JSON list of C-alpha atoms and ligand atoms in Angstrom, two decimals:
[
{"chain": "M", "resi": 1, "resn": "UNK", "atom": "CA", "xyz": [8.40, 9.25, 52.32]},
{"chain": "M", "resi": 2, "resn": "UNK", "atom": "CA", "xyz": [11.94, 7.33, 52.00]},
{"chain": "M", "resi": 3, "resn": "UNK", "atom": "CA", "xyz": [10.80, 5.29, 50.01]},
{"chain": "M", "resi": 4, "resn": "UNK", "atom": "CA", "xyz": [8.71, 7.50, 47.71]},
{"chain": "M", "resi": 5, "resn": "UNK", "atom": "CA", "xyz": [11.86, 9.60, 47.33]},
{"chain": "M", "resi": 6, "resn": "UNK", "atom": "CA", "xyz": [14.02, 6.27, 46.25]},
{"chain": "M", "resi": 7, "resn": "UNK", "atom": "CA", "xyz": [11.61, 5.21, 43.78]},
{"chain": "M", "resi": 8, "resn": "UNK", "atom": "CA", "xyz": [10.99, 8.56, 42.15]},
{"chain": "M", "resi": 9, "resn": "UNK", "atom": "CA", "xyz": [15.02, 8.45, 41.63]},
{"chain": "M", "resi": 10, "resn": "UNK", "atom": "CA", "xyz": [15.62, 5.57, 39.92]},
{"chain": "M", "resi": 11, "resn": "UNK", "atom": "CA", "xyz": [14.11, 6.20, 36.49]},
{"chain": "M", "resi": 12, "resn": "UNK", "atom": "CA", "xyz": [16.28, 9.05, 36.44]},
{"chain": "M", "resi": 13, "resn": "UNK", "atom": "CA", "xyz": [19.15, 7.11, 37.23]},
{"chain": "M", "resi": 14, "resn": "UNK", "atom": "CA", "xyz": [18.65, 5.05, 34.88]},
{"chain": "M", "resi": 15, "resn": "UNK", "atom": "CA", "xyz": [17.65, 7.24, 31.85]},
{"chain": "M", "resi": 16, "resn": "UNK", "atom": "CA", "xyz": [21.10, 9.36, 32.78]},
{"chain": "M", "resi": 17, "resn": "UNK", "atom": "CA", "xyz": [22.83, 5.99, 32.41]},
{"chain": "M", "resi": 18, "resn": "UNK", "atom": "CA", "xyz": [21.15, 5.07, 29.37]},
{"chain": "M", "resi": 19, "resn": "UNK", "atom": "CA", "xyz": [21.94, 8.28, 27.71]},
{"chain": "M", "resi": 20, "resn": "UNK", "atom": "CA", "xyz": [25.73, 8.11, 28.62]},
{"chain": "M", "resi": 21, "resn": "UNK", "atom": "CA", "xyz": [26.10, 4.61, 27.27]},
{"chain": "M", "resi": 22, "resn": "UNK", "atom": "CA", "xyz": [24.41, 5.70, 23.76]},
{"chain": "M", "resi": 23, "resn": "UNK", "atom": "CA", "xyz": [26.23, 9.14, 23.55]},
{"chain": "M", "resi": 24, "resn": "UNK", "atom": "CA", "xyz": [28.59, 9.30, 20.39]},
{"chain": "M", "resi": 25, "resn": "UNK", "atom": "CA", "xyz": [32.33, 10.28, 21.55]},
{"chain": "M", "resi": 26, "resn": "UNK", "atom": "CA", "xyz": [31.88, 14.43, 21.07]},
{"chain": "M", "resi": 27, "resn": "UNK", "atom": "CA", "xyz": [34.31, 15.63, 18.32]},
{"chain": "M", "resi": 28, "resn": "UNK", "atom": "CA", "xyz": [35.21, 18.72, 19.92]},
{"chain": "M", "resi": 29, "resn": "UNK", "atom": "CA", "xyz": [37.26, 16.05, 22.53]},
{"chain": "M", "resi": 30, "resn": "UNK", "atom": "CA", "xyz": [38.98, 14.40, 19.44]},
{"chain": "M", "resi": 31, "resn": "UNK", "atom": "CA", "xyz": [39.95, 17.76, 18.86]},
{"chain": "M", "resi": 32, "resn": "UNK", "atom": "CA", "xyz": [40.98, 18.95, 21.75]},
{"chain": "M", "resi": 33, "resn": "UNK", "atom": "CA", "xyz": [43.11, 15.63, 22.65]},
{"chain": "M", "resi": 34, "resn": "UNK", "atom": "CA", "xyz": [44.81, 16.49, 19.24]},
{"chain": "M", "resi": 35, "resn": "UNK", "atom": "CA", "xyz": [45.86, 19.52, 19.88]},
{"chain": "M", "resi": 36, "resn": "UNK", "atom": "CA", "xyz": [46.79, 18.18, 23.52]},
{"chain": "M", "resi": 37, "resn": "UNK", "atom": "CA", "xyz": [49.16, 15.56, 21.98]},
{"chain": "M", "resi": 38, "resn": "UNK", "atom": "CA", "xyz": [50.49, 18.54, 19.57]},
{"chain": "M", "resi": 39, "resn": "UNK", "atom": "CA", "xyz": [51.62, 20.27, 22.52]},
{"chain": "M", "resi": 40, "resn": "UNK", "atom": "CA", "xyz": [52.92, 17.57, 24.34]},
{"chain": "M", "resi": 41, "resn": "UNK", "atom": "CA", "xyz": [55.05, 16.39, 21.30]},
{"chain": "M", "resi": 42, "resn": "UNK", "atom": "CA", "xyz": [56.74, 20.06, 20.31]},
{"chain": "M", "resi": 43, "resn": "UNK", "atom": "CA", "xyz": [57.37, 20.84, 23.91]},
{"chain": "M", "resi": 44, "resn": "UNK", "atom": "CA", "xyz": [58.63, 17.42, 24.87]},
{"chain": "M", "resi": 45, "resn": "UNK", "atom": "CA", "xyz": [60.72, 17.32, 22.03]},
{"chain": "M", "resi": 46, "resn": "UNK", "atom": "CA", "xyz": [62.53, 20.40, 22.34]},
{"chain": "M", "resi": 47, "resn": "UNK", "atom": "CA", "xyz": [62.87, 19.56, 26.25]},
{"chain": "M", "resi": 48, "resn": "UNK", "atom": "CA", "xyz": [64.45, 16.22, 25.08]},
{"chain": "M", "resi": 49, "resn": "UNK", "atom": "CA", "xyz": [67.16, 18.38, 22.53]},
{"chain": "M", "resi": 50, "resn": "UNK", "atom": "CA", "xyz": [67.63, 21.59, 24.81]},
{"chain": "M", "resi": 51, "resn": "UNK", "atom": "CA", "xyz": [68.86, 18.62, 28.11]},
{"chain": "M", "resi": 52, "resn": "UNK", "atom": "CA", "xyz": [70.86, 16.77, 25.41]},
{"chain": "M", "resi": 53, "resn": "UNK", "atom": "CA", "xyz": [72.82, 19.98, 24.35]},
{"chain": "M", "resi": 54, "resn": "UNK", "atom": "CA", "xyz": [72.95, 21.64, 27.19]},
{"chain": "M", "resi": 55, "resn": "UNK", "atom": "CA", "xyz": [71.90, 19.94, 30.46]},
{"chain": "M", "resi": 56, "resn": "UNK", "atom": "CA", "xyz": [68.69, 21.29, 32.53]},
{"chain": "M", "resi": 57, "resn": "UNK", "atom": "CA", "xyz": [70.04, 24.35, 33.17]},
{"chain": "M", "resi": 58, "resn": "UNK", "atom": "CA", "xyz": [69.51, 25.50, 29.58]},
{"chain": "M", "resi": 59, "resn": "UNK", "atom": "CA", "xyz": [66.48, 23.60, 29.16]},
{"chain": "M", "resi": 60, "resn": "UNK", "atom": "CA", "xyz": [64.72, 25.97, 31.72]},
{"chain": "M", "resi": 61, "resn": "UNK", "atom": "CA", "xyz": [65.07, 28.22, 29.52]},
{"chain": "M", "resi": 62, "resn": "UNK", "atom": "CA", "xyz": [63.16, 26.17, 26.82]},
{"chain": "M", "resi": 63, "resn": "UNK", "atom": "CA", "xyz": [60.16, 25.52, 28.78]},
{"chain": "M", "resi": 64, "resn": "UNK", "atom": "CA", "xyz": [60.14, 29.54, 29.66]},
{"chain": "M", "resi": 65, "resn": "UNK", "atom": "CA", "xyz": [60.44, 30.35, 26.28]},
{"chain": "M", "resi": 66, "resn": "UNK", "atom": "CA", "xyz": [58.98, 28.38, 24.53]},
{"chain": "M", "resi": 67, "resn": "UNK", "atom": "CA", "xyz": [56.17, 26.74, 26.71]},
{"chain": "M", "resi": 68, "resn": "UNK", "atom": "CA", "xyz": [53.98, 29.98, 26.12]},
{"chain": "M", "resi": 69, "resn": "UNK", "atom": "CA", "xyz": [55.03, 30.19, 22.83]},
{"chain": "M", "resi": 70, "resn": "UNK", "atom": "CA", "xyz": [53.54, 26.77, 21.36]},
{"chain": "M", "resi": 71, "resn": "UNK", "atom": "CA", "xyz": [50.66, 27.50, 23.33]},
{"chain": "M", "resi": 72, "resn": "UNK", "atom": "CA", "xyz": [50.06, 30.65, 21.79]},
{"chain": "M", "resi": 73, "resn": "UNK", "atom": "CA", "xyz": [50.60, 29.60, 18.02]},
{"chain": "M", "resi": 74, "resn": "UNK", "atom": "CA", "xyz": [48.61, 26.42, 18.64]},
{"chain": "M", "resi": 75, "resn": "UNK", "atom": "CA", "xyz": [45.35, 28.52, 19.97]},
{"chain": "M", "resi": 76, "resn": "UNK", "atom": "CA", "xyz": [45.94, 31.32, 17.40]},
{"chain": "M", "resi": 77, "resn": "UNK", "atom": "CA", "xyz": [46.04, 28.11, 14.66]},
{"chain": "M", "resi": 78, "resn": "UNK", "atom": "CA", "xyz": [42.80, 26.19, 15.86]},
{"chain": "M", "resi": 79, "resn": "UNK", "atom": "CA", "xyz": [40.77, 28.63, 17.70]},
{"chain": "M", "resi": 80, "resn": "UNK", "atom": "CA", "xyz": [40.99, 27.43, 21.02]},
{"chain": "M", "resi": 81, "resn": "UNK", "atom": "CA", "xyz": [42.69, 28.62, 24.06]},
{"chain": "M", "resi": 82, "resn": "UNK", "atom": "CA", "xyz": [45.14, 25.68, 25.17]},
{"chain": "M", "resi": 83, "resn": "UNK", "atom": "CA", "xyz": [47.81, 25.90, 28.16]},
{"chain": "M", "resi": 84, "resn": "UNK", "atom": "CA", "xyz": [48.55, 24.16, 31.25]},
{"chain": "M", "resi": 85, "resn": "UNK", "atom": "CA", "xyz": [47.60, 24.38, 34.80]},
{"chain": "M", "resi": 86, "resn": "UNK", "atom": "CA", "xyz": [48.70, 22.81, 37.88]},
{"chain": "M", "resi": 87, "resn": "UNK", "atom": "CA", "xyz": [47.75, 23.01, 41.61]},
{"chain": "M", "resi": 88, "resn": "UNK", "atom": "CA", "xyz": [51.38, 23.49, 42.37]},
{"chain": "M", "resi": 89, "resn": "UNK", "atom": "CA", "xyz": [52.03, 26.35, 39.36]},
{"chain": "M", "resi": 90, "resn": "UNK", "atom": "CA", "xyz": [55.83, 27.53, 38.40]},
{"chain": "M", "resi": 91, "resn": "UNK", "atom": "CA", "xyz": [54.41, 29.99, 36.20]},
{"chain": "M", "resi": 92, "resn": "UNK", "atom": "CA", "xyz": [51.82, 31.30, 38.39]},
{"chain": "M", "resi": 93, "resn": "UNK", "atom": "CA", "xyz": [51.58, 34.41, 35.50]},
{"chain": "M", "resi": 94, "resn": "UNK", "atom": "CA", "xyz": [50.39, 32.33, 33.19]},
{"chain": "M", "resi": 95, "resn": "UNK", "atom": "CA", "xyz": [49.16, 28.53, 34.85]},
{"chain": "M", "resi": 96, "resn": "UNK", "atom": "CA", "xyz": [47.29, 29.91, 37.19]},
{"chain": "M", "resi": 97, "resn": "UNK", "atom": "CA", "xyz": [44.07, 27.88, 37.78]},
{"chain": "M", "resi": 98, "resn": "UNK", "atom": "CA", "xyz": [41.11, 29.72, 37.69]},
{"chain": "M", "resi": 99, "resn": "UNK", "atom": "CA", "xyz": [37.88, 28.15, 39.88]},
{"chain": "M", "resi": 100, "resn": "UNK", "atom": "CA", "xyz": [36.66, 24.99, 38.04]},
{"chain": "M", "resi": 101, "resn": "UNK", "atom": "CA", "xyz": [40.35, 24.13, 36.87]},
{"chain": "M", "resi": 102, "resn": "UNK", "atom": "CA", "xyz": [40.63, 24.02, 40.34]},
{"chain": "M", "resi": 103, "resn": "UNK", "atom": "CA", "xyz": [38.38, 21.69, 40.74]},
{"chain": "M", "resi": 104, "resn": "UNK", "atom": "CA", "xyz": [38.57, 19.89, 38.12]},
{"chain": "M", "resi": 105, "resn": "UNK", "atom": "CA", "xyz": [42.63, 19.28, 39.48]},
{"chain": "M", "resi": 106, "resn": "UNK", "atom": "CA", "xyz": [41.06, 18.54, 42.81]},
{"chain": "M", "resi": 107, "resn": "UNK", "atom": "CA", "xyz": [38.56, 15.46, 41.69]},
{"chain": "M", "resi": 108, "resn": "UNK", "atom": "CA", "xyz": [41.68, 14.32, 39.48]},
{"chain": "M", "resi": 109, "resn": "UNK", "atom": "CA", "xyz": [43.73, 13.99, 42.55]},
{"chain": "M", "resi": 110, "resn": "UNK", "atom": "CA", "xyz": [40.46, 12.45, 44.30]},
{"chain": "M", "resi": 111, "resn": "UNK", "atom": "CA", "xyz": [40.49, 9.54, 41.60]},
{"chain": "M", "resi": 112, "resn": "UNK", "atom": "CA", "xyz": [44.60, 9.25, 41.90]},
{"chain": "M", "resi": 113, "resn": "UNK", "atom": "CA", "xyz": [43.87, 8.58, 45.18]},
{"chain": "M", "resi": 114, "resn": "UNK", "atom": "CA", "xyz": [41.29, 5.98, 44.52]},
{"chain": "M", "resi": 115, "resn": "UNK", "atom": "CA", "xyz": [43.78, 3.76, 42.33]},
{"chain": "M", "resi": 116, "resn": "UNK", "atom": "CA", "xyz": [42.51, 5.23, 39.14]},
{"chain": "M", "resi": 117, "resn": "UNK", "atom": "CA", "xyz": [46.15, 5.96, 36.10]},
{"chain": "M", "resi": 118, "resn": "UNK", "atom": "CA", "xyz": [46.63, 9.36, 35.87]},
{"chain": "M", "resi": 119, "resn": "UNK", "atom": "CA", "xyz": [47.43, 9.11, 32.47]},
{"chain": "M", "resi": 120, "resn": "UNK", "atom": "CA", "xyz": [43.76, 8.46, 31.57]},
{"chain": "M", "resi": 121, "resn": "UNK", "atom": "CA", "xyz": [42.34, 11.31, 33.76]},
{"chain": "M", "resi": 122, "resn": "UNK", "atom": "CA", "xyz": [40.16, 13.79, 31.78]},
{"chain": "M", "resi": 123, "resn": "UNK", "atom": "CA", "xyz": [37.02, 16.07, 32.32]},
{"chain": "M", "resi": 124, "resn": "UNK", "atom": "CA", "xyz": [35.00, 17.86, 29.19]},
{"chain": "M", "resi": 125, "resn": "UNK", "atom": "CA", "xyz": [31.73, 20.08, 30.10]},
{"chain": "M", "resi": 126, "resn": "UNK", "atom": "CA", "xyz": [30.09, 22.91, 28.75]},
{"chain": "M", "resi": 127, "resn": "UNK", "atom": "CA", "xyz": [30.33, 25.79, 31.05]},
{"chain": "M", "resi": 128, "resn": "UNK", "atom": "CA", "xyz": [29.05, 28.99, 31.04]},
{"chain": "M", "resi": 129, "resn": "UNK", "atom": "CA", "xyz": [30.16, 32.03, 32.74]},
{"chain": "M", "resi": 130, "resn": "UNK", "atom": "CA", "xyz": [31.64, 35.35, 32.30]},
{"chain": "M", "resi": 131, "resn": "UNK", "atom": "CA", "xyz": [33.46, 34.62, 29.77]},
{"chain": "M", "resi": 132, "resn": "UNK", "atom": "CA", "xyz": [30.56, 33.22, 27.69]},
{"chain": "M", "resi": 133, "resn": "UNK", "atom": "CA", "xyz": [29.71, 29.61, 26.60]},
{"chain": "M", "resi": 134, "resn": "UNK", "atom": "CA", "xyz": [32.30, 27.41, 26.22]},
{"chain": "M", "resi": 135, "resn": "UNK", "atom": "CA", "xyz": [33.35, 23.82, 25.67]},
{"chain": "M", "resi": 136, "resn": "UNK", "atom": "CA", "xyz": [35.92, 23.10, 28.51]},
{"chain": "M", "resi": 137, "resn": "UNK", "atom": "CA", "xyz": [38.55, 19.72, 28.45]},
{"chain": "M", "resi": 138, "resn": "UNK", "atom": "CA", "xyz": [41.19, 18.86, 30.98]},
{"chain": "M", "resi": 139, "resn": "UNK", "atom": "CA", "xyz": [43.79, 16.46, 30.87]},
{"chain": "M", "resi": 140, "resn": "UNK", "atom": "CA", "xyz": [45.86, 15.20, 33.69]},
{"chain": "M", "resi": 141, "resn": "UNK", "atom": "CA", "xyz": [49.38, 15.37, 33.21]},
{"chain": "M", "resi": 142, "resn": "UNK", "atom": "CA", "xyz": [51.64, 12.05, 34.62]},
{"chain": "M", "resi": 143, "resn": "UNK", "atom": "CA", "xyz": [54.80, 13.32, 36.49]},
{"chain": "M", "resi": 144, "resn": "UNK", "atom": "CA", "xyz": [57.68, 11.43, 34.56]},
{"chain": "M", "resi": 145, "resn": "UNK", "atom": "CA", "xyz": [61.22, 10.50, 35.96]},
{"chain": "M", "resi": 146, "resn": "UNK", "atom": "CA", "xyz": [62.58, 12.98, 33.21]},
{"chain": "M", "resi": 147, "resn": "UNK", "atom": "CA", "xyz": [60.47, 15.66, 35.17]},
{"chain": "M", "resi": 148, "resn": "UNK", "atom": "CA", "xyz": [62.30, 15.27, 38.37]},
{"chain": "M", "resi": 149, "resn": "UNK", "atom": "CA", "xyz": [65.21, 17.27, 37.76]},
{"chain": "M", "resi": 150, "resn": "UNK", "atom": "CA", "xyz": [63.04, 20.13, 37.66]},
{"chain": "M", "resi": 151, "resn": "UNK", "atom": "CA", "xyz": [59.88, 19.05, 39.55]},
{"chain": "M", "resi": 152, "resn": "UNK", "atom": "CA", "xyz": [61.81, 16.70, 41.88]},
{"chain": "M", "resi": 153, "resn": "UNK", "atom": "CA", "xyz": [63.07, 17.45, 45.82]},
{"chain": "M", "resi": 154, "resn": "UNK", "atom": "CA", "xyz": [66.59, 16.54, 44.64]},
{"chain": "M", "resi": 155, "resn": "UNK", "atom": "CA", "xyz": [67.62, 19.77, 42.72]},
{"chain": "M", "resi": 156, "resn": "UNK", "atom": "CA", "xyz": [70.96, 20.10, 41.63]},
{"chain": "M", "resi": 157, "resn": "UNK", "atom": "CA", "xyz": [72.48, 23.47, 42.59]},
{"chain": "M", "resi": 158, "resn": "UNK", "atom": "CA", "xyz": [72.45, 24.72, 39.41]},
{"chain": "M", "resi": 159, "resn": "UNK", "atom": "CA", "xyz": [69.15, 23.62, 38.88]},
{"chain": "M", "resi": 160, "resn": "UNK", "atom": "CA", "xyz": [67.73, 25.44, 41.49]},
{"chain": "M", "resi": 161, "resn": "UNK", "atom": "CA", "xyz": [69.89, 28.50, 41.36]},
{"chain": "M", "resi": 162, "resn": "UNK", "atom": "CA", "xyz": [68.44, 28.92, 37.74]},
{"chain": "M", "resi": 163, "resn": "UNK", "atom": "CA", "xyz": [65.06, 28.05, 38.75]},
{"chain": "M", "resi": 164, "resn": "UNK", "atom": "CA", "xyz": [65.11, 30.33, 42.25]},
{"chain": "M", "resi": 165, "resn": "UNK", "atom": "CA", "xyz": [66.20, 33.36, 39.68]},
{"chain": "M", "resi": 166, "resn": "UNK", "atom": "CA", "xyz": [63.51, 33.42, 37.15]},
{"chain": "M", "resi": 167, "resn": "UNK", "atom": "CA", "xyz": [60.35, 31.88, 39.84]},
{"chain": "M", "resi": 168, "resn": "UNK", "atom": "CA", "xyz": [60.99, 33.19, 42.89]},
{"chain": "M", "resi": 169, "resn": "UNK", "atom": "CA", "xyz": [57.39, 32.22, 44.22]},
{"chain": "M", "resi": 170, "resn": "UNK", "atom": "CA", "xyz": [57.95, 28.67, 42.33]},
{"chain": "M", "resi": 171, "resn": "UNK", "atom": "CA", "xyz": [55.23, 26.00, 44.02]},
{"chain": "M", "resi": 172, "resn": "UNK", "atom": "CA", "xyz": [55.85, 23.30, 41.50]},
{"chain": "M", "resi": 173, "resn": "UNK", "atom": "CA", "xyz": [58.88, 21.32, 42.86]},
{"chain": "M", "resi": 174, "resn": "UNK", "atom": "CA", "xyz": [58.57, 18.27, 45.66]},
{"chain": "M", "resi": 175, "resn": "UNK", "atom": "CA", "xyz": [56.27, 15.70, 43.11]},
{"chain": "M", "resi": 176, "resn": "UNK", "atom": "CA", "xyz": [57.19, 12.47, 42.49]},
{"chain": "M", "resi": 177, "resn": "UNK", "atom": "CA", "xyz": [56.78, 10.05, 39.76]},
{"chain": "M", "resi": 178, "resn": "UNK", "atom": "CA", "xyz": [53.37, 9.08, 39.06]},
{"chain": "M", "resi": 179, "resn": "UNK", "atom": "CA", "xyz": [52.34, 12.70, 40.77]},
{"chain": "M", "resi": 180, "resn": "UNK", "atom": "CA", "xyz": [50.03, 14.43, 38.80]},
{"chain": "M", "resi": 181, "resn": "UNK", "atom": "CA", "xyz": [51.63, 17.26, 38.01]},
{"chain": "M", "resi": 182, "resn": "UNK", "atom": "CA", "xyz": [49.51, 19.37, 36.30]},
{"chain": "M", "resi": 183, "resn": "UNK", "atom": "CA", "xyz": [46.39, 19.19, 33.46]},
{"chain": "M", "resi": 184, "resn": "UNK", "atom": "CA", "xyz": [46.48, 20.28, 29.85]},
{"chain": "M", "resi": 185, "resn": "UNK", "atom": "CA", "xyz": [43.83, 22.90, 29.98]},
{"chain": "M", "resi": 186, "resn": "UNK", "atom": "CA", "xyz": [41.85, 23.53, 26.94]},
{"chain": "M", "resi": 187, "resn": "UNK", "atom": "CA", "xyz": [38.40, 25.34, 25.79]},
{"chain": "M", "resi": 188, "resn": "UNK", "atom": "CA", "xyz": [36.99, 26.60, 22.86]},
{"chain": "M", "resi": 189, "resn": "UNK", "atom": "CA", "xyz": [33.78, 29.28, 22.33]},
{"chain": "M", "resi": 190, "resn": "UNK", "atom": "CA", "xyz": [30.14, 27.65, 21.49]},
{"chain": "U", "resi": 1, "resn": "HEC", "atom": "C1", "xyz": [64.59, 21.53, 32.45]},
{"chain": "U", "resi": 1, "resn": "HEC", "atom": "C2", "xyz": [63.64, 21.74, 33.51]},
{"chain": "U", "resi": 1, "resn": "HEC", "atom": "C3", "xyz": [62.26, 21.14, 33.35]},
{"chain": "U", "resi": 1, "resn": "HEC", "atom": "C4", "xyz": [61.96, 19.83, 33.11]},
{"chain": "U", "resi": 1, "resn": "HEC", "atom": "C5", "xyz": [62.91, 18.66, 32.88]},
{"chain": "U", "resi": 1, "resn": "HEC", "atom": "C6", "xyz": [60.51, 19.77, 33.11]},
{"chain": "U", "resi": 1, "resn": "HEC", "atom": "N1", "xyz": [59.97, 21.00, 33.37]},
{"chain": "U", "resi": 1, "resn": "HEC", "atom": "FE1", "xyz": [58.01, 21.46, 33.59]},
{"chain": "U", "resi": 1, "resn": "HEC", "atom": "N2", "xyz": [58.44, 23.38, 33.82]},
{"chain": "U", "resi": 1, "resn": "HEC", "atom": "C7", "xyz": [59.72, 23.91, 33.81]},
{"chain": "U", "resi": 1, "resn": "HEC", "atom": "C8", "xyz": [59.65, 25.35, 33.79]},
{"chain": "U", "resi": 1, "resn": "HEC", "atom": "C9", "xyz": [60.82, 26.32, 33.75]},
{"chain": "U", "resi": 1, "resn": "HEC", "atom": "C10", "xyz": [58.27, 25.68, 33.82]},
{"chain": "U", "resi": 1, "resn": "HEC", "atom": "C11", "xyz": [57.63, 27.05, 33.77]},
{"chain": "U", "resi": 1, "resn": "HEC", "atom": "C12", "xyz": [57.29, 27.35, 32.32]},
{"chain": "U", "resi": 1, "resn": "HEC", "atom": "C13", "xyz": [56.68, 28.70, 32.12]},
{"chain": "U", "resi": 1, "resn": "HEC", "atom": "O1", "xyz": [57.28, 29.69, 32.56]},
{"chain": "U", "resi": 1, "resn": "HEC", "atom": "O2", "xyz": [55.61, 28.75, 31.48]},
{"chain": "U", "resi": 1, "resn": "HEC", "atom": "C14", "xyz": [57.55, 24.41, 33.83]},
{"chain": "U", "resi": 1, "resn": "HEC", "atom": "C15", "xyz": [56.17, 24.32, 33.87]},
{"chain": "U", "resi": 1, "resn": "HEC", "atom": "C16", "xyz": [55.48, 23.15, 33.79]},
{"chain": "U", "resi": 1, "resn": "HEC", "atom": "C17", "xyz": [54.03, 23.05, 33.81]},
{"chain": "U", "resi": 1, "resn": "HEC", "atom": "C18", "xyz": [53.02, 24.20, 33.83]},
{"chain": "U", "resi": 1, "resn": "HEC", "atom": "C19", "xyz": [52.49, 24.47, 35.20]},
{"chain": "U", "resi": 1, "resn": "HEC", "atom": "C20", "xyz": [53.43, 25.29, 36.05]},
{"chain": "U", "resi": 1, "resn": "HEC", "atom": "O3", "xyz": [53.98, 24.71, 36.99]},
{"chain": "U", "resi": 1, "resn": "HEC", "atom": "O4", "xyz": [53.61, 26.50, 35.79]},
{"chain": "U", "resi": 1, "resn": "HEC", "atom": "C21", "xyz": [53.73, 21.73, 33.72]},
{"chain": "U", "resi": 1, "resn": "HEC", "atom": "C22", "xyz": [52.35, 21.11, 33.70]},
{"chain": "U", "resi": 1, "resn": "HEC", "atom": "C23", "xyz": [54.98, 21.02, 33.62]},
{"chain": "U", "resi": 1, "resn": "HEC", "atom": "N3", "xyz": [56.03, 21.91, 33.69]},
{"chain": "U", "resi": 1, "resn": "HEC", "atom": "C24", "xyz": [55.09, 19.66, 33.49]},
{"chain": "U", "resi": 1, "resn": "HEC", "atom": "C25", "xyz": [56.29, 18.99, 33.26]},
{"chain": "U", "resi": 1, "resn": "HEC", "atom": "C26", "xyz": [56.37, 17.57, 32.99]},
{"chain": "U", "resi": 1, "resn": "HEC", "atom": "C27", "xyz": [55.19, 16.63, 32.94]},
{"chain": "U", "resi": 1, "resn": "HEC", "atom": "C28", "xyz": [57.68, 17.29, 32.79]},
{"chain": "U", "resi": 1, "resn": "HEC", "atom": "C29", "xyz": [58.29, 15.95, 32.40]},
{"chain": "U", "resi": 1, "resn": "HEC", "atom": "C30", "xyz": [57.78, 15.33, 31.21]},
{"chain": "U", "resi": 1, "resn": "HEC", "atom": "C31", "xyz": [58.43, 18.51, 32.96]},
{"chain": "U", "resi": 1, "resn": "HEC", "atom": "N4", "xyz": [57.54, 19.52, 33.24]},
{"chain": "U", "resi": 1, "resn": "HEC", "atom": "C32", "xyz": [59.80, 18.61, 32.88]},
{"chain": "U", "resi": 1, "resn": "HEC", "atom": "C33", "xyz": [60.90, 23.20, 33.80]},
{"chain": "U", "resi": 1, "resn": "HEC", "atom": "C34", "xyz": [61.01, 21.86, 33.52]}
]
């Protein structure tokens, strides 16, 4: 009966193998990894002018403002819903995972763990639920040293003061570089 079972698997195996090798890269993850690096760009960018002017303080006030923002405008543009998720969420409003981001986040932190970059971590299915059928794509996002003045355990005062005031139930400080701290989060309607 073992055996029966073993052999009955492996032309499956290998027909699920086959068809993975000879599958053409999907467009709708060009697309989403566009729009990914869109939203990493703006927001990085403005990060990157707001902590030149005017330290982290006022660049918490960026990333409130304006993170939702350039989410909103770059969905509204292309017809997908893009944000950002994390197991550890700031926002918890808006980042909140919902079940199979969750999971999603957990198998990303299951290949961290088993050597694999962070930066190259991503997931795509086709999922259907309540919502209807949709073409899903995660991204892991790489904590950065540049991250840990707001992510980090070594808050300055004013850093946390300012952070403490506007997230009272914040969950997304303590990571260190090379953390994963959160996924791009991205889906679109079929
Ligand atoms: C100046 C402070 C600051 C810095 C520096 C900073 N962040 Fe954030 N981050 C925030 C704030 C504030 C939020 C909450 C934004 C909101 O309200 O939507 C946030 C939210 C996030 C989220 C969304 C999930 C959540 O926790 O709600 C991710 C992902 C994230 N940050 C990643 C990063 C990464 C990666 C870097 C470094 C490249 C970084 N951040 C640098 C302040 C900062």
């Amino acid at each position: 009966m073992k055996t029966l079972i073993q052999w009955s698997l492996v032309p499956a195996l290998l027909i699920a193998a086959g068809a993975h090798a000879e599958t053409a890269p999907d467009p709708r993850m060009a697309e989403a990894k566009t729009l990914i690096q869109q939203f990493a760009k703006t927001l990085q960018g403005e990060l990157k002018q707001a902590i030149e002017a005017g330290g982290p303080v006022r660049a918490i006030e960026v990333c409130e403002e304006r993170a939702p923002v350039i989410a909103d405008e770059l969905s509204t543009q292309s017809g997908w819903s893009v944000g950002r998720t994390s197991l550890g969420v700031r926002n918890a409003t808006h980042n909140t995972p919902d079940d199979w981001e969750r999971e999603v986040l957990d198998q990303f932190e299951e290949q961290r763990a088993a050597g694999e970059p962070v930066a190259g971590l991503a997931h795509a299915e086709v999922v259907e639920d309540e919502d209807g059928r949709r073409f899903r794509f995660m991204k892991a996002i790489p904590t950065a040293e540049v991250c840990l003045a707001c992510h980090g355990d070594h808050l300055t005062p004013e850093v946390a003061a300012a952070l403490d005031e506007r997230y009272p139930e914040d969950n997304a400080r303590g990571y260190r570089a090379g953390d994963i701290r959160g996924a791009f989060t991205l889906a679109k309607p079929l």
